[in-house]
mmCIF file of C-alpha atoms in Angstrom:
data_model
loop_
_atom_site.group_PDB
_atom_site.id
_atom_site.type_symbol
_atom_site.label_atom_id
_atom_site.label_comp_id
_atom_site.label_asym_id
_atom_site.label_seq_id
_atom_site.Cartn_x
_atom_site.Cartn_y
_atom_site.Cartn_z
ATOM 1 C CA SER A 829 -15.554 7.382 -21.044
ATOM 2 C CA ALA A 830 -19.269 6.653 -21.157
ATOM 3 C CA VAL A 831 -22.248 8.971 -21.248
ATOM 4 C CA ILE A 832 -25.328 7.509 -19.615
ATOM 5 C CA SER A 833 -28.880 8.762 -19.847
ATOM 6 C CA GLN A 834 -31.823 7.573 -17.803
ATOM 7 C CA LYS A 835 -35.540 7.922 -18.374
ATOM 8 C CA PRO A 836 -37.558 9.136 -16.654
ATOM 9 C CA SER A 837 -35.489 11.561 -14.609
ATOM 10 C CA ARG A 838 -38.186 11.548 -11.945
ATOM 11 C CA ASP A 839 -41.661 10.216 -11.365
ATOM 12 C CA ILE A 840 -44.369 10.136 -8.742
ATOM 13 C CA CYS A 841 -46.257 6.865 -8.657
ATOM 14 C CA GLN A 842 -49.091 5.357 -6.672
ATOM 15 C CA ARG A 843 -48.526 2.347 -4.473
ATOM 16 C CA GLY A 844 -49.246 -0.961 -6.129
ATOM 17 C CA THR A 845 -48.187 0.191 -9.584
ATOM 18 C CA SER A 846 -44.953 -0.522 -11.469
ATOM 19 C CA LEU A 847 -42.411 1.748 -13.124
ATOM 20 C CA THR A 848 -39.815 0.849 -15.735
ATOM 21 C CA ILE A 849 -36.617 2.867 -15.788
ATOM 22 C CA GLN A 850 -34.504 2.950 -18.928
ATOM 23 C CA CYS A 851 -30.721 3.263 -19.108
ATOM 24 C CA GLN A 852 -29.012 4.131 -22.379
ATOM 25 C CA VAL A 853 -25.237 4.259 -22.861
ATOM 26 C CA ASP A 854 -23.492 6.008 -25.739
ATOM 27 C CA SER A 855 -21.103 3.104 -26.342
ATOM 28 C CA GLN A 856 -21.066 -0.653 -25.938
ATOM 29 C CA VAL A 857 -20.162 -1.760 -22.435
ATOM 30 C CA THR A 858 -19.647 -5.183 -20.983
ATOM 31 C CA MET A 859 -20.939 -4.578 -17.479
ATOM 32 C CA MET A 860 -24.008 -2.685 -16.310
ATOM 33 C CA PHE A 861 -25.280 -2.327 -12.768
ATOM 34 C CA TRP A 862 -28.346 -0.940 -11.035
ATOM 35 C CA TYR A 863 -28.075 0.845 -7.702
ATOM 36 C CA ARG A 864 -30.587 2.343 -5.300
ATOM 37 C CA GLN A 865 -29.938 5.381 -3.127
ATOM 38 C CA GLN A 866 -32.515 6.112 -0.462
ATOM 39 C CA PRO A 867 -32.842 9.696 0.772
ATOM 40 C CA GLY A 868 -29.720 10.817 2.597
ATOM 41 C CA GLN A 869 -28.125 7.391 2.313
ATOM 42 C CA SER A 870 -25.305 5.761 0.410
ATOM 43 C CA LEU A 871 -25.712 3.638 -2.698
ATOM 44 C CA THR A 872 -26.839 0.030 -2.509
ATOM 45 C CA LEU A 873 -26.182 -2.356 -5.372
ATOM 46 C CA ILE A 874 -29.369 -4.032 -6.597
ATOM 47 C CA ALA A 875 -28.076 -6.241 -9.393
ATOM 48 C CA THR A 876 -25.696 -6.776 -12.273
ATOM 49 C CA ALA A 877 -27.482 -6.635 -15.624
ATOM 50 C CA ASN A 878 -26.081 -9.418 -17.803
ATOM 51 C CA GLN A 879 -26.469 -9.208 -21.552
ATOM 52 C CA GLY A 880 -28.305 -12.211 -22.898
ATOM 53 C CA SER A 881 -28.979 -13.816 -19.544
ATOM 54 C CA GLU A 882 -30.767 -13.188 -16.267
ATOM 55 C CA ALA A 883 -29.517 -10.459 -13.971
ATOM 56 C CA THR A 884 -27.484 -11.354 -10.902
ATOM 57 C CA TYR A 885 -29.171 -9.981 -7.785
ATOM 58 C CA GLU A 886 -27.575 -8.920 -4.521
ATOM 59 C CA SER A 887 -28.789 -10.160 -1.185
ATOM 60 C CA GLY A 888 -32.134 -8.622 -0.314
ATOM 61 C CA PHE A 889 -33.221 -7.995 -3.903
ATOM 62 C CA VAL A 890 -35.306 -10.403 -5.992
ATOM 63 C CA ILE A 891 -36.252 -10.666 -9.624
ATOM 64 C CA ASP A 892 -39.995 -10.542 -8.985
ATOM 65 C CA LYS A 893 -39.662 -7.125 -7.381
ATOM 66 C CA PHE A 894 -36.922 -5.692 -9.604
ATOM 67 C CA PRO A 895 -37.022 -7.402 -13.017
ATOM 68 C CA ILE A 896 -34.155 -6.303 -15.234
ATOM 69 C CA SER A 897 -33.677 -6.571 -18.963
ATOM 70 C CA ARG A 898 -30.532 -6.103 -20.987
ATOM 71 C CA PRO A 899 -31.276 -6.755 -24.649
ATOM 72 C CA ASN A 900 -27.966 -5.399 -25.945
ATOM 73 C CA LEU A 901 -24.648 -3.844 -24.914
ATOM 74 C CA THR A 902 -25.955 -0.271 -24.708
ATOM 75 C CA PHE A 903 -29.344 -0.561 -23.038
ATOM 76 C CA SER A 904 -30.973 -1.891 -19.891
ATOM 77 C CA THR A 905 -34.216 -1.475 -18.006
ATOM 78 C CA LEU A 906 -35.086 -1.841 -14.341
ATOM 79 C CA THR A 907 -38.699 -2.275 -13.307
ATOM 80 C CA VAL A 908 -39.811 -1.505 -9.776
ATOM 81 C CA SER A 909 -42.892 -3.679 -9.303
ATOM 82 C CA ASN A 910 -45.850 -3.405 -6.968
ATOM 83 C CA MET A 911 -44.409 -0.255 -5.459
ATOM 84 C CA SER A 912 -44.736 0.849 -1.862
ATOM 85 C CA PRO A 913 -43.590 4.102 -0.224
ATOM 86 C CA GLU A 914 -40.434 2.259 0.934
ATOM 87 C CA ASP A 915 -39.384 2.074 -2.717
ATOM 88 C CA SER A 916 -39.052 5.862 -2.858
ATOM 89 C CA SER A 917 -35.424 6.295 -3.830
ATOM 90 C CA ILE A 918 -33.062 7.394 -6.528
ATOM 91 C CA TYR A 919 -32.274 4.551 -8.920
ATOM 92 C CA LEU A 920 -28.957 4.758 -10.730
ATOM 93 C CA CYS A 921 -27.590 2.892 -13.687
ATOM 94 C CA SER A 922 -23.843 2.319 -13.823
ATOM 95 C CA VAL A 923 -21.484 0.896 -16.433
ATOM 96 C CA VAL A 924 -17.889 -0.214 -16.617
ATOM 97 C CA GLY A 925 -15.747 0.691 -19.587
ATOM 98 C CA GLY A 926 -17.251 2.666 -22.416
ATOM 99 C CA ALA A 927 -15.427 4.101 -25.406
ATOM 100 C CA GLY A 928 -11.736 3.363 -25.096
ATOM 101 C CA GLY A 929 -12.228 0.471 -22.716
ATOM 102 C CA GLY A 930 -10.779 0.611 -19.229
ATOM 103 C CA ASN A 931 -12.292 -0.446 -15.931
ATOM 104 C CA GLU A 932 -13.509 2.909 -14.647
ATOM 105 C CA GLN A 933 -17.133 2.876 -13.535
ATOM 106 C CA TYR A 934 -19.537 5.576 -14.680
ATOM 107 C CA PHE A 935 -22.923 6.481 -13.277
ATOM 108 C CA GLY A 936 -26.054 7.868 -14.835
ATOM 109 C CA PRO A 937 -27.855 10.906 -13.419
ATOM 110 C CA GLY A 938 -30.396 8.761 -11.614
ATOM 111 C CA THR A 939 -34.169 8.451 -11.593
ATOM 112 C CA ARG A 940 -35.878 9.966 -8.577
ATOM 113 C CA LEU A 941 -38.917 7.894 -7.673
ATOM 114 C CA THR A 942 -41.550 8.955 -5.166
ATOM 115 C CA VAL A 943 -44.264 6.464 -4.236
ATOM 116 C CA THR A 944 -47.399 7.836 -2.610
ATOM 117 C CA LEU B 521 -14.671 -7.174 0.219
ATOM 118 C CA ALA B 522 -12.773 -5.053 2.740
ATOM 119 C CA LYS B 523 -14.886 -2.773 4.914
ATOM 120 C CA THR B 524 -14.040 0.926 4.896
ATOM 121 C CA THR B 525 -14.441 3.522 7.648
ATOM 122 C CA GLN B 526 -14.331 7.254 7.041
ATOM 123 C CA PRO B 527 -15.583 10.343 8.892
ATOM 124 C CA ILE B 528 -19.285 11.020 8.473
ATOM 125 C CA SER B 529 -18.744 14.710 7.813
ATOM 126 C CA MET B 530 -16.093 17.406 7.528
ATOM 127 C CA ASP B 531 -16.132 21.165 7.256
ATOM 128 C CA SER B 532 -13.603 23.375 5.539
ATOM 129 C CA TYR B 533 -13.193 26.841 4.085
ATOM 130 C CA GLU B 534 -12.428 27.990 0.608
ATOM 131 C CA GLY B 535 -8.742 27.860 -0.275
ATOM 132 C CA GLN B 536 -7.842 25.287 2.369
ATOM 133 C CA GLU B 537 -6.431 21.842 1.757
ATOM 134 C CA VAL B 538 -8.762 19.041 2.818
ATOM 135 C CA ASN B 539 -7.577 15.586 3.781
ATOM 136 C CA ILE B 540 -10.108 12.780 4.167
ATOM 137 C CA THR B 541 -8.753 9.602 5.698
ATOM 138 C CA CYS B 542 -10.269 6.184 5.114
ATOM 139 C CA SER B 543 -9.508 3.100 7.162
ATOM 140 C CA HIS B 544 -9.506 -0.324 5.489
ATOM 141 C CA ASN B 545 -7.802 -2.680 7.907
ATOM 142 C CA ASN B 546 -8.792 -5.861 6.078
ATOM 143 C CA ILE B 547 -7.508 -4.821 2.663
ATOM 144 C CA ALA B 548 -6.273 -7.768 0.591
ATOM 145 C CA THR B 549 -3.133 -8.001 -1.493
ATOM 146 C CA ASN B 550 -4.890 -7.503 -4.820
ATOM 147 C CA ASP B 551 -7.275 -4.762 -3.657
ATOM 148 C CA TYR B 552 -7.263 -1.264 -5.098
ATOM 149 C CA ILE B 553 -8.425 1.881 -3.290
ATOM 150 C CA THR B 554 -10.860 4.055 -5.219
ATOM 151 C CA TRP B 555 -12.499 7.370 -4.373
ATOM 152 C CA TYR B 556 -15.732 8.721 -5.805
ATOM 153 C CA GLN B 557 -17.382 12.129 -5.458
ATOM 154 C CA GLN B 558 -21.134 12.697 -5.493
ATOM 155 C CA PHE B 559 -22.863 16.047 -5.847
ATOM 156 C CA PRO B 560 -26.530 16.412 -4.896
ATOM 157 C CA SER B 561 -28.893 15.067 -7.562
ATOM 158 C CA GLN B 562 -26.066 13.480 -9.529
ATOM 159 C CA GLY B 563 -24.528 10.030 -9.808
ATOM 160 C CA PRO B 564 -21.097 9.416 -8.272
ATOM 161 C CA ARG B 565 -18.048 10.435 -10.260
ATOM 162 C CA PHE B 566 -14.647 8.724 -10.215
ATOM 163 C CA ILE B 567 -11.925 10.872 -8.654
ATOM 164 C CA ILE B 568 -8.819 8.779 -8.189
ATOM 165 C CA GLN B 569 -7.580 5.218 -7.667
ATOM 166 C CA GLY B 570 -4.367 3.800 -6.270
ATOM 167 C CA TYR B 571 -2.644 0.675 -5.037
ATOM 168 C CA LYS B 572 0.274 2.015 -2.991
ATOM 169 C CA THR B 573 2.364 5.110 -2.239
ATOM 170 C CA LYS B 574 1.039 8.239 -3.924
ATOM 171 C CA VAL B 575 -1.143 8.950 -6.920
ATOM 172 C CA THR B 576 -1.891 12.432 -8.196
ATOM 173 C CA ASN B 577 -4.164 13.719 -10.921
ATOM 174 C CA GLU B 578 -5.628 17.076 -11.853
ATOM 175 C CA VAL B 579 -8.297 16.817 -9.158
ATOM 176 C CA ALA B 580 -6.709 15.215 -6.111
ATOM 177 C CA SER B 581 -3.895 13.226 -4.553
ATOM 178 C CA LEU B 582 -4.173 9.871 -2.892
ATOM 179 C CA PHE B 583 -1.689 8.852 -0.218
ATOM 180 C CA ILE B 584 -1.394 5.191 0.726
ATOM 181 C CA PRO B 585 1.059 4.112 3.442
ATOM 182 C CA ALA B 586 3.154 0.983 3.131
ATOM 183 C CA ASP B 587 0.768 -1.207 5.151
ATOM 184 C CA ARG B 588 -2.180 -0.046 2.979
ATOM 185 C CA LYS B 589 -4.547 -0.205 5.943
ATOM 186 C CA SER B 590 -5.594 3.371 5.371
ATOM 187 C CA SER B 591 -5.562 5.975 2.648
ATOM 188 C CA THR B 592 -5.920 9.757 2.525
ATOM 189 C CA LEU B 593 -7.635 11.707 -0.196
ATOM 190 C CA SER B 594 -6.166 15.203 -0.437
ATOM 191 C CA LEU B 595 -8.053 18.023 -2.137
ATOM 192 C CA PRO B 596 -5.865 21.090 -2.628
ATOM 193 C CA ARG B 597 -7.340 24.552 -2.186
ATOM 194 C CA VAL B 598 -11.010 23.568 -2.073
ATOM 195 C CA SER B 599 -13.740 25.809 -3.410
ATOM 196 C CA LEU B 600 -17.467 25.927 -2.698
ATOM 197 C CA SER B 601 -18.018 23.619 -5.655
ATOM 198 C CA ASP B 602 -16.130 20.836 -3.863
ATOM 199 C CA THR B 603 -19.022 20.495 -1.429
ATOM 200 C CA ALA B 604 -20.080 16.887 -1.982
ATOM 201 C CA VAL B 605 -20.070 13.407 -0.519
ATOM 202 C CA TYR B 606 -16.777 11.535 -0.935
ATOM 203 C CA TYR B 607 -16.765 7.743 -0.949
ATOM 204 C CA CYS B 608 -13.768 5.534 -0.276
ATOM 205 C CA LEU B 609 -14.058 2.061 -1.788
ATOM 206 C CA VAL B 610 -11.822 -0.991 -1.805
ATOM 207 C CA ARG B 611 -12.152 -3.483 -4.597
ATOM 208 C CA PRO B 612 -10.096 -6.381 -5.933
ATOM 209 C CA GLY B 613 -8.283 -5.813 -9.192
ATOM 210 C CA GLY B 614 -10.474 -6.966 -12.066
ATOM 211 C CA TYR B 615 -13.582 -6.977 -9.862
ATOM 212 C CA ASN B 616 -16.096 -4.512 -11.105
ATOM 213 C CA LYS B 617 -18.850 -4.379 -8.524
ATOM 214 C CA LEU B 618 -18.533 -1.284 -6.357
ATOM 215 C CA ILE B 619 -19.841 -1.562 -2.810
ATOM 216 C CA PHE B 620 -20.339 1.856 -1.263
ATOM 217 C CA GLY B 621 -19.919 2.731 2.398
ATOM 218 C CA ALA B 622 -21.455 5.710 4.126
ATOM 219 C CA GLY B 623 -19.120 8.317 2.639
ATOM 220 C CA THR B 624 -17.874 11.642 4.021
ATOM 221 C CA ARG B 625 -20.075 14.673 3.607
ATOM 222 C CA LEU B 626 -17.719 17.616 2.966
ATOM 223 C CA ALA B 627 -19.064 21.132 3.373
ATOM 224 C CA VAL B 628 -16.902 23.992 2.104
ATOM 225 C CA HIS B 629 -17.759 27.399 3.541
ATOM 226 C CA PRO B 630 -16.951 30.865 2.195
#
């Protein structure tokens, strides 16, 4: 299993600013993902955070807007840049594996972002 | 990736068995069927995964017919705490990206 923590748990930000969300896992994992969940909606995959290389973005998401870092096998950050009210969402970190291996996917508690 | 279709919402009462059916007509030979549960203000949680026939764990059962074009998640004797959104996903074996559909919003009433 894997225990994931995210910081901050929530934030209210002004439009035009940027917010960096941190994801910390309690064990080394090979794969980390970032998802967005808009109010009342399902989850949308933003990108795969690759350790030691650039993230792989899904259609509709770009690095300039959502830069991602993954400096090691237990940590990643997602930055939401130049925010607008449309970026108000819950952002979730997800990992595959964790202690004991396996291919089950685990999710963090999410970061609730409100842009005013 | 195969598209999934499931009911938008369902209602049930405490103590009843709930069956949520998911349609995945374009499922491929090496695809697995996975179900996740999401409570409000939490990330999704893995419930069960299967390839064919029946899989059972301490939380639920998953029934998959021979043609694998659908699957049914069965929750025995639900309680109020089972109120959540349930997502059916299809993914190839060894493929780790999860693509979520709309999910089924289950409401359990007293």
